[in-house]
PDB file of C-alpha atoms in Angstrom:
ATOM      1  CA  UNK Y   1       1.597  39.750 -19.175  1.00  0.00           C
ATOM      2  CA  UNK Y   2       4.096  37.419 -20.453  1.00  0.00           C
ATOM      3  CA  UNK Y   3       5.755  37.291 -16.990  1.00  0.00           C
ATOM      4  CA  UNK Y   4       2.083  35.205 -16.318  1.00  0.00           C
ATOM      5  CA  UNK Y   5       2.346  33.153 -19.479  1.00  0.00           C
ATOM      6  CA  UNK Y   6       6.202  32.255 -18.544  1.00  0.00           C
ATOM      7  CA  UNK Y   7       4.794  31.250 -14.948  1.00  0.00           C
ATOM      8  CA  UNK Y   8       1.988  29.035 -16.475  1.00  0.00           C
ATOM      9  CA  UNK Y   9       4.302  27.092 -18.672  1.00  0.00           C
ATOM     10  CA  UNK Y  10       6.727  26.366 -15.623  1.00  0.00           C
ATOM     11  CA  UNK Y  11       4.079  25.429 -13.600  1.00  0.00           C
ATOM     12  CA  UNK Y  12       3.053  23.065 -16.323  1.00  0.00           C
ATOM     13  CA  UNK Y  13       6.489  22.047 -16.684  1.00  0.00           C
ATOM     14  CA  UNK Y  14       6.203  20.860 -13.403  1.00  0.00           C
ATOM     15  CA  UNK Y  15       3.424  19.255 -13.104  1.00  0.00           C
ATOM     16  CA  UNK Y  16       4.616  17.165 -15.634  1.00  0.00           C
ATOM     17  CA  UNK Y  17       7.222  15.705 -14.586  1.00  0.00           C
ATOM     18  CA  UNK Y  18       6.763  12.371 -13.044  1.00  0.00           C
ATOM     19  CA  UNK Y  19       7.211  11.768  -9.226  1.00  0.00           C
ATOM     20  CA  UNK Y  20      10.357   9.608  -8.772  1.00  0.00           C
ATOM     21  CA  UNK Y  21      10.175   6.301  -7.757  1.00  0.00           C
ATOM     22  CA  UNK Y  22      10.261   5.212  -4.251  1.00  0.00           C
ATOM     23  CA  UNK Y  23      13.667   3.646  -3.109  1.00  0.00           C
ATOM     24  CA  UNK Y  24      12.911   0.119  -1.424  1.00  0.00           C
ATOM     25  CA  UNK Y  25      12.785   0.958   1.840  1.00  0.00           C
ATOM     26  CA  UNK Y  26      10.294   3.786   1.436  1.00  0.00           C
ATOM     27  CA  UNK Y  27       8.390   1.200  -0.437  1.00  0.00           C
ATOM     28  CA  UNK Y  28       8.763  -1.368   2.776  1.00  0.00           C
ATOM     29  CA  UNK Y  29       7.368   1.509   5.143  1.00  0.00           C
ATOM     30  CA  UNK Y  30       4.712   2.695   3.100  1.00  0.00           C
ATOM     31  CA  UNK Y  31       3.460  -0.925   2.666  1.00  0.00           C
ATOM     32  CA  UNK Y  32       3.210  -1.835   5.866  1.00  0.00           C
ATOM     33  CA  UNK Y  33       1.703   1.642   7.327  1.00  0.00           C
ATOM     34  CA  UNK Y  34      -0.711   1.231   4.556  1.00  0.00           C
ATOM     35  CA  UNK Y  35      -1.896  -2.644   5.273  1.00  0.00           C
ATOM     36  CA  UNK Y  36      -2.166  -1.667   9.268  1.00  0.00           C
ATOM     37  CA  UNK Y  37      -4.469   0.635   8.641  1.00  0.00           C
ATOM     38  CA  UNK Y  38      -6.476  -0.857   6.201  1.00  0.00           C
ATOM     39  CA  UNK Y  39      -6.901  -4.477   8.387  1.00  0.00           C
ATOM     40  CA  UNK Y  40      -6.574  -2.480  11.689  1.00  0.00           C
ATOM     41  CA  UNK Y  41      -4.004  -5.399  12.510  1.00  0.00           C
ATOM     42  CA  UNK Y  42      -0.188  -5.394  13.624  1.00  0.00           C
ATOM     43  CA  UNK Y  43       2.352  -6.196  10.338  1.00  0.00           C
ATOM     44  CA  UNK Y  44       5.324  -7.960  12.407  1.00  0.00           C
ATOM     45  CA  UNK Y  45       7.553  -8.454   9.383  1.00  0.00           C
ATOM     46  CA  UNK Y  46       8.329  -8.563   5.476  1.00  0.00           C
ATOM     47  CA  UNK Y  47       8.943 -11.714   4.814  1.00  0.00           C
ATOM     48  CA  UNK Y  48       9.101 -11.263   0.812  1.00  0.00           C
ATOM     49  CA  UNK Y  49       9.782  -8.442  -1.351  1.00  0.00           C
ATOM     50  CA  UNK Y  50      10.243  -8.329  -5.059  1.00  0.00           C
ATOM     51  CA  UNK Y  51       9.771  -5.876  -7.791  1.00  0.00           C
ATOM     52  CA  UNK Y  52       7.532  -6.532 -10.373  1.00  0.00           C
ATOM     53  CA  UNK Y  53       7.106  -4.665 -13.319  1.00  0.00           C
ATOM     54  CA  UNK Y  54       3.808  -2.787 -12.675  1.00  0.00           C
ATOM     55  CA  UNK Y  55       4.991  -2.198  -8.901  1.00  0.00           C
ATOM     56  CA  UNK Y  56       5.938  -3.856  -6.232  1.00  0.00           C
ATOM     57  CA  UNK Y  57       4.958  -7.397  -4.678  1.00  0.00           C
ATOM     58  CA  UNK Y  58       5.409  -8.572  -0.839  1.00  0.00           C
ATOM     59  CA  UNK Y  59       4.651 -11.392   1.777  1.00  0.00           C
ATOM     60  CA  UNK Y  60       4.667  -9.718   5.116  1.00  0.00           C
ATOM     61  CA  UNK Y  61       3.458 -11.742   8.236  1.00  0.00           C
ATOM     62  CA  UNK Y  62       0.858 -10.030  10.622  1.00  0.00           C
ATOM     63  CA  UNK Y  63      -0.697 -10.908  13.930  1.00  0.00           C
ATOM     64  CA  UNK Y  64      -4.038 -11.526  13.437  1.00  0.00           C
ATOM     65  CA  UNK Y  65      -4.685 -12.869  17.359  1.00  0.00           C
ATOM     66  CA  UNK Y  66      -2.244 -12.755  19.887  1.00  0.00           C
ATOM     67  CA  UNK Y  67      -2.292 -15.239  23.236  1.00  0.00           C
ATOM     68  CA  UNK Y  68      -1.158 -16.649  25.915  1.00  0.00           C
ATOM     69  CA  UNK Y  69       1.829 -18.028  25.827  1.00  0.00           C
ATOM     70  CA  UNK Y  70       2.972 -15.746  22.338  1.00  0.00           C
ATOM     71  CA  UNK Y  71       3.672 -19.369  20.550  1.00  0.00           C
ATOM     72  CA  UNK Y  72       0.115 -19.695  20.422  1.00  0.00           C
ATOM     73  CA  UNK Y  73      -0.697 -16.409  19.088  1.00  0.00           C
ATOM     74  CA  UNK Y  74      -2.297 -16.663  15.728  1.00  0.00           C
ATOM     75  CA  UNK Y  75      -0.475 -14.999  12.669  1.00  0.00           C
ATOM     76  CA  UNK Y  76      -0.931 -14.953   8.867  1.00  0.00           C
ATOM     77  CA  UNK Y  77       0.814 -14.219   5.442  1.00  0.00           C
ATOM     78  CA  UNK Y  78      -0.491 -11.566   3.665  1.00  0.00           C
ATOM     79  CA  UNK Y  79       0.713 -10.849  -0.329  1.00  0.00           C
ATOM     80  CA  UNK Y  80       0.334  -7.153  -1.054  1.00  0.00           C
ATOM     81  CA  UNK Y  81       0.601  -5.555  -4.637  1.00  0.00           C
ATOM     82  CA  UNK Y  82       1.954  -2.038  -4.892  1.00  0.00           C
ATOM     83  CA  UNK Y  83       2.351   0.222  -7.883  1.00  0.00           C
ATOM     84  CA  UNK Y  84       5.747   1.891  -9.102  1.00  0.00           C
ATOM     85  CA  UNK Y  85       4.767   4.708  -6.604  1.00  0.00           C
ATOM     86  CA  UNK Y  86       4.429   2.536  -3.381  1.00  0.00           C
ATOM     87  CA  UNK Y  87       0.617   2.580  -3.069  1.00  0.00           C
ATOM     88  CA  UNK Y  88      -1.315  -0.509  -1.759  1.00  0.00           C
ATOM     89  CA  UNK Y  89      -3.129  -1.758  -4.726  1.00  0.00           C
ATOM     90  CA  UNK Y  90      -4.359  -4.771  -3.148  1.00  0.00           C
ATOM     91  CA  UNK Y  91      -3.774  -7.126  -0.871  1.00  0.00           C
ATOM     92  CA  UNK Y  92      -4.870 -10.988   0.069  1.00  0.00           C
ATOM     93  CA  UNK Y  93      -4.334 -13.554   3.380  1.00  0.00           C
ATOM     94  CA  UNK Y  94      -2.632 -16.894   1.370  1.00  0.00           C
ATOM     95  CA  UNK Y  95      -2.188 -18.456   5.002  1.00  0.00           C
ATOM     96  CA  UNK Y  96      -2.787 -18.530   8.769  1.00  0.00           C
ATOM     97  CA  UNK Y  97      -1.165 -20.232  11.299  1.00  0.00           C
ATOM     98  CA  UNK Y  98       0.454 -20.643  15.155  1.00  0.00           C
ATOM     99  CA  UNK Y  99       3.466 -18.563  15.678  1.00  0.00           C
ATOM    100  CA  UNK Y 100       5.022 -21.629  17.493  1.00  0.00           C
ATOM    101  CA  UNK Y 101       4.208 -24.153  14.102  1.00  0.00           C
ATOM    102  CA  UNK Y 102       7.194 -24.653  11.705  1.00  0.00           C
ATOM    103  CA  UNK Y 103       5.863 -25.355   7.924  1.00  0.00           C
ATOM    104  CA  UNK Y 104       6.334 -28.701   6.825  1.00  0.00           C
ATOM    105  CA  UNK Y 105       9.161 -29.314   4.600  1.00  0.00           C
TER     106      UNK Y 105
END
């Protein structure tokens, strides 16, 4: 009978302990597998990536309508908020624009 007690504490024990924390390129691949499927749109590239000190913030560029020719294809900025763990906590488009544009500067 203790034998069962001794396994319940371990399993406790375990259960515990936190996860560890996602090394930044897990965190870049979850991200963007996560945002795809959620918008059902292409993420291209990561175009920002900072850690923040609930998570995990990033700018990552998607194509939201591709043409003909690609430099007319339209794309946009997405920001994305991720916890410690690498799980999309939200996301928002801050700007949309032609592949072939430059932003003023």
């Amino acid at each position: 009978m203790a034998n069962s007690s001794e396994n319940t504490n371990r399993n406790r024990s375990a259960a515990a302990k936190p996860k560890p924390k996602p090394g930044p390129m897990a965190v870049l691949r979850q991200a963007r597998e996560q945002l795809a499927e959620l918008i059902g749109m292409e993420v291209e590239t990561v175009s920002s990536f900072v850690e923040t000190e609930d998570g995990w913030s990033l700018e990552v560029e998607v194509l939201e309508l591709p043409r003909i020719p690609p430099t007319t294809s339209l794309l946009a900025t997405y920001e994305v908020a991720l916890d410690a763990q690498g799980e999309l906590i939200g996301y928002r488009r801050i700007r949309r624009y032609e592949r072939g544009r430059a932003d003023p500067r």
